[in-house]
Amino acid sequence: MADYLIGDIQGCYDALKSLLKKINFSLDKDQLFFLGDVVNRGDKSLETLRFIKDNSDNTSMVLGNHDFHLLACVFGHIKPSKKDTFVDIINAKDASQLLEFLAFQPLFIQHQGALMVHAGIPPNWDVDTLKIQAKQVQSHLKSDDLSGFLNKMYNNNPRTWSQDLTELEQCQYTINALMRMRFCKANGELEFDHKMNFNQAPNGFKAWFEHDNRLLKKSDIFFGHWSTLDSVDQAHIYPMDHGCIWGGALSAIRLSDKRVFSINC
């Protein structure tokens, strides 16, 4: 029996099947944890989401920014872009069940001491703050006013965390931090323009996991989202988006021994 954590699939279902074959995945005994962005950009978002939903006894996932974007396009006022490739889900006969399943997914998972998010965790957040804020967002995603909530969440502000923020502002910050963050300041101020490697940080910012006084430095954190990360060698930090959709690799890490398995995309 093994737990495997898998980086951004983004609709690359054929790559996922090849990876599961490589790790000899067994639905009878193994567990899969997906680190967000399971849909969009690849050509088989529908098959990918169906696989996760249909095998939910053995699969778990956190929401990524592309998954959230799909929800905002369906239930909110956001229009899909020409690059979006999730129309197969929208037009599927089981679309309502798939989208409800997606909306009910958490923003983070804690499992056997590991923390799993899509993008990262602000350096000034502890586990309790993470739990409270993620559950607050999830309660809105499960509410009867999903459309109204999503329409208020597509915003780069507020960029800095504070307990004095309103509930909706806290949700905006939480979504942007857990689903979109790469670089930030020690106080959690977010920066959205730079997407290169961690050693190319904009002035005044660092990769979220590089801050010296980060509160969760001793916790194993697994995340996706940042496909341009390279040569990260930091204790307890496990970046798992290896750029499958860009011709890189799709990877899984076995939780018990941190061994990484990859297939070329």
PDB file of C-alpha atoms in Angstrom:
ATOM      1  CA  MET A   1       0.000   0.000   0.000  1.00  0.00           C
ATOM      2  CA  ALA A   2       1.401   3.390  -1.028  1.00  0.00           C
ATOM      3  CA  ASP A   3       0.437   7.055  -1.240  1.00  0.00           C
ATOM      4  CA  TYR A   4       1.470   8.912  -4.389  1.00  0.00           C
ATOM      5  CA  LEU A   5       1.296  12.689  -4.884  1.00  0.00           C
ATOM      6  CA  ILE A   6       1.029  13.810  -8.509  1.00  0.00           C
ATOM      7  CA  GLY A   7       1.788  17.211 -10.033  1.00  0.00           C
ATOM      8  CA  ASP A   8      -0.211  19.235 -12.547  1.00  0.00           C
ATOM      9  CA  ILE A   9      -1.878  16.978 -15.126  1.00  0.00           C
ATOM     10  CA  GLN A  10      -3.743  19.756 -16.970  1.00  0.00           C
ATOM     11  CA  GLY A  11      -5.808  17.359 -19.008  1.00  0.00           C
ATOM     12  CA  CYS A  12      -2.884  15.162 -20.118  1.00  0.00           C
ATOM     13  CA  TYR A  13      -4.781  11.962 -19.389  1.00  0.00           C
ATOM     14  CA  ASP A  14      -2.607   9.726 -21.566  1.00  0.00           C
ATOM     15  CA  ALA A  15       0.458  10.830 -19.608  1.00  0.00           C
ATOM     16  CA  LEU A  16      -1.386  10.082 -16.363  1.00  0.00           C
ATOM     17  CA  LYS A  17      -2.196   6.555 -17.554  1.00  0.00           C
ATOM     18  CA  SER A  18       1.440   5.979 -18.447  1.00  0.00           C
ATOM     19  CA  LEU A  19       2.583   7.271 -15.064  1.00  0.00           C
ATOM     20  CA  LEU A  20       0.124   5.045 -13.180  1.00  0.00           C
ATOM     21  CA  LYS A  21       1.404   2.068 -15.146  1.00  0.00           C
ATOM     22  CA  LYS A  22       4.992   2.976 -14.246  1.00  0.00           C
ATOM     23  CA  ILE A  23       4.237   3.058 -10.515  1.00  0.00           C
ATOM     24  CA  ASN A  24       2.092  -0.097 -10.748  1.00  0.00           C
ATOM     25  CA  PHE A  25      -0.819   1.776  -9.225  1.00  0.00           C
ATOM     26  CA  SER A  26      -3.446  -0.481  -7.658  1.00  0.00           C
ATOM     27  CA  LEU A  27      -6.996   0.714  -7.005  1.00  0.00           C
ATOM     28  CA  ASP A  28      -7.241  -2.002  -4.354  1.00  0.00           C
ATOM     29  CA  LYS A  29      -4.521  -0.648  -2.097  1.00  0.00           C
ATOM     30  CA  ASP A  30      -2.899   2.608  -3.271  1.00  0.00           C
ATOM     31  CA  GLN A  31      -3.956   6.241  -2.840  1.00  0.00           C
ATOM     32  CA  LEU A  32      -3.452   9.126  -5.262  1.00  0.00           C
ATOM     33  CA  PHE A  33      -3.294  12.779  -4.258  1.00  0.00           C
ATOM     34  CA  PHE A  34      -3.453  15.351  -7.067  1.00  0.00           C
ATOM     35  CA  LEU A  35      -1.856  18.748  -6.411  1.00  0.00           C
ATOM     36  CA  GLY A  36      -4.297  20.812  -8.467  1.00  0.00           C
ATOM     37  CA  ASP A  37      -4.648  21.908 -12.095  1.00  0.00           C
ATOM     38  CA  VAL A  38      -6.052  18.567 -13.146  1.00  0.00           C
ATOM     39  CA  VAL A  39      -7.816  20.238 -16.104  1.00  0.00           C
ATOM     40  CA  ASN A  40      -7.139  22.739 -18.918  1.00  0.00           C
ATOM     41  CA  ARG A  41      -4.492  23.178 -21.617  1.00  0.00           C
ATOM     42  CA  GLY A  42      -4.307  19.446 -22.400  1.00  0.00           C
ATOM     43  CA  ASP A  43      -6.741  17.673 -24.728  1.00  0.00           C
ATOM     44  CA  LYS A  44      -8.389  15.249 -22.268  1.00  0.00           C
ATOM     45  CA  SER A  45      -9.628  17.280 -19.328  1.00  0.00           C
ATOM     46  CA  LEU A  46     -12.910  15.373 -19.320  1.00  0.00           C
ATOM     47  CA  GLU A  47     -11.260  11.960 -19.025  1.00  0.00           C
ATOM     48  CA  THR A  48      -8.929  13.241 -16.316  1.00  0.00           C
ATOM     49  CA  LEU A  49     -11.685  14.692 -14.133  1.00  0.00           C
ATOM     50  CA  ARG A  50     -13.890  11.621 -14.639  1.00  0.00           C
ATOM     51  CA  PHE A  51     -11.051   9.361 -13.539  1.00  0.00           C
ATOM     52  CA  ILE A  52     -10.573  11.293 -10.301  1.00  0.00           C
ATOM     53  CA  LYS A  53     -14.306  11.483  -9.569  1.00  0.00           C
ATOM     54  CA  ASP A  54     -15.044   7.853 -10.454  1.00  0.00           C
ATOM     55  CA  ASN A  55     -12.220   6.608  -8.233  1.00  0.00           C
ATOM     56  CA  SER A  56     -12.788   8.987  -5.321  1.00  0.00           C
ATOM     57  CA  ASP A  57     -12.330   6.182  -2.790  1.00  0.00           C
ATOM     58  CA  ASN A  58      -8.673   6.111  -3.828  1.00  0.00           C
ATOM     59  CA  THR A  59      -8.115   9.646  -5.110  1.00  0.00           C
ATOM     60  CA  SER A  60      -8.037  13.098  -3.555  1.00  0.00           C
ATOM     61  CA  MET A  61      -7.194  16.491  -5.008  1.00  0.00           C
ATOM     62  CA  VAL A  62      -6.734  20.145  -4.119  1.00  0.00           C
ATOM     63  CA  LEU A  63      -8.079  22.925  -6.304  1.00  0.00           C
ATOM     64  CA  GLY A  64      -5.637  24.655  -8.619  1.00  0.00           C
ATOM     65  CA  ASN A  65      -6.038  27.930 -10.447  1.00  0.00           C
ATOM     66  CA  HIS A  66      -7.062  26.192 -13.695  1.00  0.00           C
ATOM     67  CA  ASP A  67      -9.674  24.126 -11.869  1.00  0.00           C
ATOM     68  CA  PHE A  68     -10.959  27.299 -10.219  1.00  0.00           C
ATOM     69  CA  HIS A  69     -10.978  29.050 -13.612  1.00  0.00           C
ATOM     70  CA  LEU A  70     -13.242  26.335 -15.000  1.00  0.00           C
ATOM     71  CA  LEU A  71     -15.698  26.873 -12.137  1.00  0.00           C
ATOM     72  CA  ALA A  72     -15.611  30.646 -12.672  1.00  0.00           C
ATOM     73  CA  CYS A  73     -16.322  30.222 -16.389  1.00  0.00           C
ATOM     74  CA  VAL A  74     -19.288  27.927 -15.771  1.00  0.00           C
ATOM     75  CA  PHE A  75     -20.866  29.472 -12.691  1.00  0.00           C
ATOM     76  CA  GLY A  76     -19.500  33.026 -12.799  1.00  0.00           C
ATOM     77  CA  HIS A  77     -19.193  35.787 -15.380  1.00  0.00           C
ATOM     78  CA  ILE A  78     -15.713  34.852 -16.606  1.00  0.00           C
ATOM     79  CA  LYS A  79     -15.460  33.998 -20.295  1.00  0.00           C
ATOM     80  CA  PRO A  80     -13.161  31.141 -21.405  1.00  0.00           C
ATOM     81  CA  SER A  81     -10.099  32.225 -23.347  1.00  0.00           C
ATOM     82  CA  LYS A  82      -8.920  30.771 -26.643  1.00  0.00           C
ATOM     83  CA  LYS A  83      -6.313  28.780 -24.714  1.00  0.00           C
ATOM     84  CA  ASP A  84      -8.852  27.016 -22.490  1.00  0.00           C
ATOM     85  CA  THR A  85      -9.490  23.383 -23.378  1.00  0.00           C
ATOM     86  CA  PHE A  86     -12.190  22.318 -20.940  1.00  0.00           C
ATOM     87  CA  VAL A  87     -15.206  22.662 -23.253  1.00  0.00           C
ATOM     88  CA  ASP A  88     -15.372  18.857 -23.261  1.00  0.00           C
ATOM     89  CA  ILE A  89     -16.311  18.990 -19.572  1.00  0.00           C
ATOM     90  CA  ILE A  90     -18.874  21.773 -20.057  1.00  0.00           C
ATOM     91  CA  ASN A  91     -20.584  19.842 -22.870  1.00  0.00           C
ATOM     92  CA  ALA A  92     -20.432  16.419 -21.211  1.00  0.00           C
ATOM     93  CA  LYS A  93     -23.636  14.583 -20.336  1.00  0.00           C
ATOM     94  CA  ASP A  94     -22.435  14.318 -16.749  1.00  0.00           C
ATOM     95  CA  ALA A  95     -21.204  17.934 -16.588  1.00  0.00           C
ATOM     96  CA  SER A  96     -23.355  18.904 -13.593  1.00  0.00           C
ATOM     97  CA  GLN A  97     -22.037  16.017 -11.485  1.00  0.00           C
ATOM     98  CA  LEU A  98     -18.438  16.649 -12.517  1.00  0.00           C
ATOM     99  CA  LEU A  99     -18.611  20.366 -11.798  1.00  0.00           C
ATOM    100  CA  GLU A 100     -20.309  19.852  -8.442  1.00  0.00           C
ATOM    101  CA  PHE A 101     -17.588  17.364  -7.550  1.00  0.00           C
ATOM    102  CA  LEU A 102     -14.914  19.888  -8.539  1.00  0.00           C
ATOM    103  CA  ALA A 103     -16.503  22.717  -6.560  1.00  0.00           C
ATOM    104  CA  PHE A 104     -16.512  20.551  -3.434  1.00  0.00           C
ATOM    105  CA  GLN A 105     -12.772  19.889  -3.499  1.00  0.00           C
ATOM    106  CA  PRO A 106     -10.547  21.418  -0.772  1.00  0.00           C
ATOM    107  CA  LEU A 107      -7.792  23.984  -1.127  1.00  0.00           C
ATOM    108  CA  PHE A 108      -5.383  21.936   0.971  1.00  0.00           C
ATOM    109  CA  ILE A 109      -4.947  18.414   2.299  1.00  0.00           C
ATOM    110  CA  GLN A 110      -3.135  17.301   5.420  1.00  0.00           C
ATOM    111  CA  HIS A 111      -2.171  13.636   5.358  1.00  0.00           C
ATOM    112  CA  GLN A 112       0.313  11.751   7.521  1.00  0.00           C
ATOM    113  CA  GLY A 113       2.202  14.925   8.378  1.00  0.00           C
ATOM    114  CA  ALA A 114       2.311  16.190   4.800  1.00  0.00           C
ATOM    115  CA  LEU A 115       0.676  19.430   3.659  1.00  0.00           C
ATOM    116  CA  MET A 116      -0.562  19.562   0.066  1.00  0.00           C
ATOM    117  CA  VAL A 117      -1.548  22.756  -1.766  1.00  0.00           C
ATOM    118  CA  HIS A 118      -1.496  23.866  -5.362  1.00  0.00           C
ATOM    119  CA  ALA A 119       0.794  26.908  -5.257  1.00  0.00           C
ATOM    120  CA  GLY A 120       2.157  27.427  -1.750  1.00  0.00           C
ATOM    121  CA  ILE A 121       1.529  28.642   1.781  1.00  0.00           C
ATOM    122  CA  PRO A 122       2.240  32.242   2.887  1.00  0.00           C
ATOM    123  CA  PRO A 123       5.356  32.419   5.073  1.00  0.00           C
ATOM    124  CA  ASN A 124       3.450  34.106   7.911  1.00  0.00           C
ATOM    125  CA  TRP A 125       0.738  31.411   8.098  1.00  0.00           C
ATOM    126  CA  ASP A 126       0.731  28.515  10.551  1.00  0.00           C
ATOM    127  CA  VAL A 127      -1.319  25.340  10.114  1.00  0.00           C
ATOM    128  CA  ASP A 128      -4.274  26.700  12.059  1.00  0.00           C
ATOM    129  CA  THR A 129      -4.512  29.774   9.829  1.00  0.00           C
ATOM    130  CA  LEU A 130      -4.223  27.576   6.746  1.00  0.00           C
ATOM    131  CA  LYS A 131      -7.055  25.331   7.928  1.00  0.00           C
ATOM    132  CA  ILE A 132      -9.358  28.188   8.904  1.00  0.00           C
ATOM    133  CA  GLN A 133      -8.887  30.152   5.695  1.00  0.00           C
ATOM    134  CA  ALA A 134      -9.110  27.142   3.370  1.00  0.00           C
ATOM    135  CA  LYS A 135     -12.307  25.936   5.042  1.00  0.00           C
ATOM    136  CA  GLN A 136     -13.784  29.425   4.826  1.00  0.00           C
ATOM    137  CA  VAL A 137     -13.321  29.446   1.056  1.00  0.00           C
ATOM    138  CA  GLN A 138     -14.620  25.899   0.749  1.00  0.00           C
ATOM    139  CA  SER A 139     -17.797  26.782   2.641  1.00  0.00           C
ATOM    140  CA  HIS A 140     -18.527  29.466   0.041  1.00  0.00           C
ATOM    141  CA  LEU A 141     -17.811  27.078  -2.836  1.00  0.00           C
ATOM    142  CA  LYS A 142     -20.413  24.710  -1.373  1.00  0.00           C
ATOM    143  CA  SER A 143     -22.976  27.463  -0.812  1.00  0.00           C
ATOM    144  CA  ASP A 144     -26.142  28.215  -2.773  1.00  0.00           C
ATOM    145  CA  ASP A 145     -24.580  31.465  -4.022  1.00  0.00           C
ATOM    146  CA  LEU A 146     -21.608  29.932  -5.791  1.00  0.00           C
ATOM    147  CA  SER A 147     -22.014  32.276  -8.763  1.00  0.00           C
ATOM    148  CA  GLY A 148     -22.036  35.409  -6.640  1.00  0.00           C
ATOM    149  CA  PHE A 149     -18.995  34.250  -4.709  1.00  0.00           C
ATOM    150  CA  LEU A 150     -16.941  33.373  -7.796  1.00  0.00           C
ATOM    151  CA  ASN A 151     -17.690  36.723  -9.417  1.00  0.00           C
ATOM    152  CA  LYS A 152     -16.122  38.481  -6.432  1.00  0.00           C
ATOM    153  CA  MET A 153     -13.003  36.295  -6.313  1.00  0.00           C
ATOM    154  CA  TYR A 154     -11.331  37.167  -9.631  1.00  0.00           C
ATOM    155  CA  ASN A 155      -9.174  39.938  -8.209  1.00  0.00           C
ATOM    156  CA  ASN A 156      -5.474  40.468  -7.494  1.00  0.00           C
ATOM    157  CA  ASN A 157      -6.306  42.374  -4.326  1.00  0.00           C
ATOM    158  CA  PRO A 158      -5.807  42.373  -1.426  1.00  0.00           C
ATOM    159  CA  ARG A 159      -2.153  41.454  -1.913  1.00  0.00           C
ATOM    160  CA  THR A 160      -1.219  41.413   1.777  1.00  0.00           C
ATOM    161  CA  TRP A 161      -2.693  39.237   4.507  1.00  0.00           C
ATOM    162  CA  SER A 162      -4.309  40.751   7.581  1.00  0.00           C
ATOM    163  CA  GLN A 163      -6.808  39.541  10.167  1.00  0.00           C
ATOM    164  CA  ASP A 164      -8.515  42.913   9.670  1.00  0.00           C
ATOM    165  CA  LEU A 165      -9.609  42.024   6.141  1.00  0.00           C
ATOM    166  CA  THR A 166     -13.307  41.415   5.564  1.00  0.00           C
ATOM    167  CA  GLU A 167     -14.386  37.809   5.061  1.00  0.00           C
ATOM    168  CA  LEU A 168     -14.583  38.198   1.283  1.00  0.00           C
ATOM    169  CA  GLU A 169     -11.187  39.913   1.210  1.00  0.00           C
ATOM    170  CA  GLN A 170      -9.743  37.042   3.253  1.00  0.00           C
ATOM    171  CA  CYS A 171     -11.191  34.610   0.718  1.00  0.00           C
ATOM    172  CA  GLN A 172      -9.703  36.594  -2.181  1.00  0.00           C
ATOM    173  CA  TYR A 173      -6.288  36.530  -0.550  1.00  0.00           C
ATOM    174  CA  THR A 174      -6.542  32.835   0.350  1.00  0.00           C
ATOM    175  CA  ILE A 175      -7.452  31.799  -3.185  1.00  0.00           C
ATOM    176  CA  ASN A 176      -4.640  33.867  -4.698  1.00  0.00           C
ATOM    177  CA  ALA A 177      -2.081  32.619  -2.183  1.00  0.00           C
ATOM    178  CA  LEU A 178      -2.918  28.922  -2.229  1.00  0.00           C
ATOM    179  CA  MET A 179      -3.616  28.720  -5.985  1.00  0.00           C
ATOM    180  CA  ARG A 180      -1.426  31.378  -7.653  1.00  0.00           C
ATOM    181  CA  MET A 181       1.477  32.412  -5.425  1.00  0.00           C
ATOM    182  CA  ARG A 182       5.104  32.111  -6.465  1.00  0.00           C
ATOM    183  CA  PHE A 183       6.957  35.115  -5.040  1.00  0.00           C
ATOM    184  CA  CYS A 184       5.952  37.073  -1.956  1.00  0.00           C
ATOM    185  CA  LYS A 185       7.333  39.129   0.914  1.00  0.00           C
ATOM    186  CA  ALA A 186       7.774  37.936   4.481  1.00  0.00           C
ATOM    187  CA  ASN A 187       4.469  39.574   5.428  1.00  0.00           C
ATOM    188  CA  GLY A 188       2.679  37.584   2.731  1.00  0.00           C
ATOM    189  CA  GLU A 189       2.454  40.374   0.146  1.00  0.00           C
ATOM    190  CA  LEU A 190       1.870  38.628  -3.191  1.00  0.00           C
ATOM    191  CA  GLU A 191       3.494  39.263  -6.579  1.00  0.00           C
ATOM    192  CA  PHE A 192       1.878  37.874  -9.733  1.00  0.00           C
ATOM    193  CA  ASP A 193       3.986  39.068 -12.693  1.00  0.00           C
ATOM    194  CA  HIS A 194       7.111  36.931 -12.428  1.00  0.00           C
ATOM    195  CA  LYS A 195       7.048  33.211 -13.263  1.00  0.00           C
ATOM    196  CA  MET A 196      10.707  32.284 -13.709  1.00  0.00           C
ATOM    197  CA  ASN A 197      12.917  30.200 -11.418  1.00  0.00           C
ATOM    198  CA  PHE A 198      13.162  30.968  -7.703  1.00  0.00           C
ATOM    199  CA  ASN A 199      16.628  32.528  -8.114  1.00  0.00           C
ATOM    200  CA  GLN A 200      15.174  35.211 -10.405  1.00  0.00           C
ATOM    201  CA  ALA A 201      12.951  36.865  -7.835  1.00  0.00           C
ATOM    202  CA  PRO A 202      11.778  40.446  -8.406  1.00  0.00           C
ATOM    203  CA  ASN A 203      13.317  43.102  -6.176  1.00  0.00           C
ATOM    204  CA  GLY A 204      12.051  42.908  -2.600  1.00  0.00           C
ATOM    205  CA  PHE A 205      10.464  39.474  -3.022  1.00  0.00           C
ATOM    206  CA  LYS A 206      11.498  35.855  -2.499  1.00  0.00           C
ATOM    207  CA  ALA A 207      10.007  32.518  -3.466  1.00  0.00           C
ATOM    208  CA  TRP A 208       7.398  31.849  -0.786  1.00  0.00           C
ATOM    209  CA  PHE A 209       9.420  28.904   0.605  1.00  0.00           C
ATOM    210  CA  GLU A 210      12.693  30.857   0.900  1.00  0.00           C
ATOM    211  CA  HIS A 211      11.762  33.244   3.703  1.00  0.00           C
ATOM    212  CA  ASP A 212      13.961  32.722   6.770  1.00  0.00           C
ATOM    213  CA  ASN A 213      11.200  33.114   9.346  1.00  0.00           C
ATOM    214  CA  ARG A 214       8.583  31.026   7.540  1.00  0.00           C
ATOM    215  CA  LEU A 215       6.323  29.457  10.166  1.00  0.00           C
ATOM    216  CA  LEU A 216       6.039  26.042   8.486  1.00  0.00           C
ATOM    217  CA  LYS A 217       9.744  25.429   7.771  1.00  0.00           C
ATOM    218  CA  LYS A 218       9.627  22.042   9.511  1.00  0.00           C
ATOM    219  CA  SER A 219       6.523  20.763   7.699  1.00  0.00           C
ATOM    220  CA  ASP A 220       6.717  18.720   4.494  1.00  0.00           C
ATOM    221  CA  ILE A 221       4.921  20.767   1.831  1.00  0.00           C
ATOM    222  CA  PHE A 222       4.042  19.339  -1.581  1.00  0.00           C
ATOM    223  CA  PHE A 223       2.827  21.662  -4.320  1.00  0.00           C
ATOM    224  CA  GLY A 224       2.489  22.128  -8.071  1.00  0.00           C
ATOM    225  CA  HIS A 225       1.794  25.273 -10.130  1.00  0.00           C
ATOM    226  CA  TRP A 226       5.407  26.416 -10.691  1.00  0.00           C
ATOM    227  CA  SER A 227       6.654  24.533 -13.752  1.00  0.00           C
ATOM    228  CA  THR A 228       9.773  26.700 -14.160  1.00  0.00           C
ATOM    229  CA  LEU A 229      11.191  25.776 -10.749  1.00  0.00           C
ATOM    230  CA  ASP A 230      14.558  24.086 -11.098  1.00  0.00           C
ATOM    231  CA  SER A 231      17.247  22.818  -8.721  1.00  0.00           C
ATOM    232  CA  VAL A 232      15.258  23.405  -5.540  1.00  0.00           C
ATOM    233  CA  ASP A 233      17.184  21.761  -2.714  1.00  0.00           C
ATOM    234  CA  GLN A 234      15.456  22.772   0.468  1.00  0.00           C
ATOM    235  CA  ALA A 235      14.372  20.576   3.344  1.00  0.00           C
ATOM    236  CA  HIS A 236      10.662  19.767   3.463  1.00  0.00           C
ATOM    237  CA  ILE A 237       9.899  21.471   0.118  1.00  0.00           C
ATOM    238  CA  TYR A 238       8.664  19.293  -2.772  1.00  0.00           C
ATOM    239  CA  PRO A 239       7.712  21.061  -6.035  1.00  0.00           C
ATOM    240  CA  MET A 240       5.883  18.591  -8.289  1.00  0.00           C
ATOM    241  CA  ASP A 241       4.832  20.534 -11.409  1.00  0.00           C
ATOM    242  CA  HIS A 242       7.437  19.306 -13.864  1.00  0.00           C
ATOM    243  CA  GLY A 243       5.867  20.916 -16.927  1.00  0.00           C
ATOM    244  CA  CYS A 244       4.037  18.028 -18.562  1.00  0.00           C
ATOM    245  CA  ILE A 245       1.844  20.312 -20.669  1.00  0.00           C
ATOM    246  CA  TRP A 246       4.960  22.144 -21.887  1.00  0.00           C
ATOM    247  CA  GLY A 247       6.735  18.988 -23.019  1.00  0.00           C
ATOM    248  CA  GLY A 248       8.413  18.278 -19.689  1.00  0.00           C
ATOM    249  CA  ALA A 249       7.411  15.424 -17.413  1.00  0.00           C
ATOM    250  CA  LEU A 250       4.501  14.247 -15.312  1.00  0.00           C
ATOM    251  CA  SER A 251       5.717  13.111 -11.922  1.00  0.00           C
ATOM    252  CA  ALA A 252       4.521  11.299  -8.828  1.00  0.00           C
ATOM    253  CA  ILE A 253       6.277  11.209  -5.474  1.00  0.00           C
ATOM    254  CA  ARG A 254       5.810   8.297  -3.091  1.00  0.00           C
ATOM    255  CA  LEU A 255       5.093   9.723   0.314  1.00  0.00           C
ATOM    256  CA  SER A 256       6.751   6.984   2.352  1.00  0.00           C
ATOM    257  CA  ASP A 257      10.278   7.419   0.954  1.00  0.00           C
ATOM    258  CA  LYS A 258       9.997  10.595  -1.203  1.00  0.00           C
ATOM    259  CA  ARG A 259      11.014   8.688  -4.325  1.00  0.00           C
ATOM    260  CA  VAL A 260       9.999  10.476  -7.530  1.00  0.00           C
ATOM    261  CA  PHE A 261       8.681   8.642 -10.589  1.00  0.00           C
ATOM    262  CA  SER A 262       8.405  10.506 -13.908  1.00  0.00           C
ATOM    263  CA  ILE A 263       7.389   9.934 -17.496  1.00  0.00           C
ATOM    264  CA  ASN A 264       8.267  12.246 -20.356  1.00  0.00           C
ATOM    265  CA  CYS A 265       5.384  14.163 -21.939  1.00  0.00           C
TER     266      CYS A 265
END
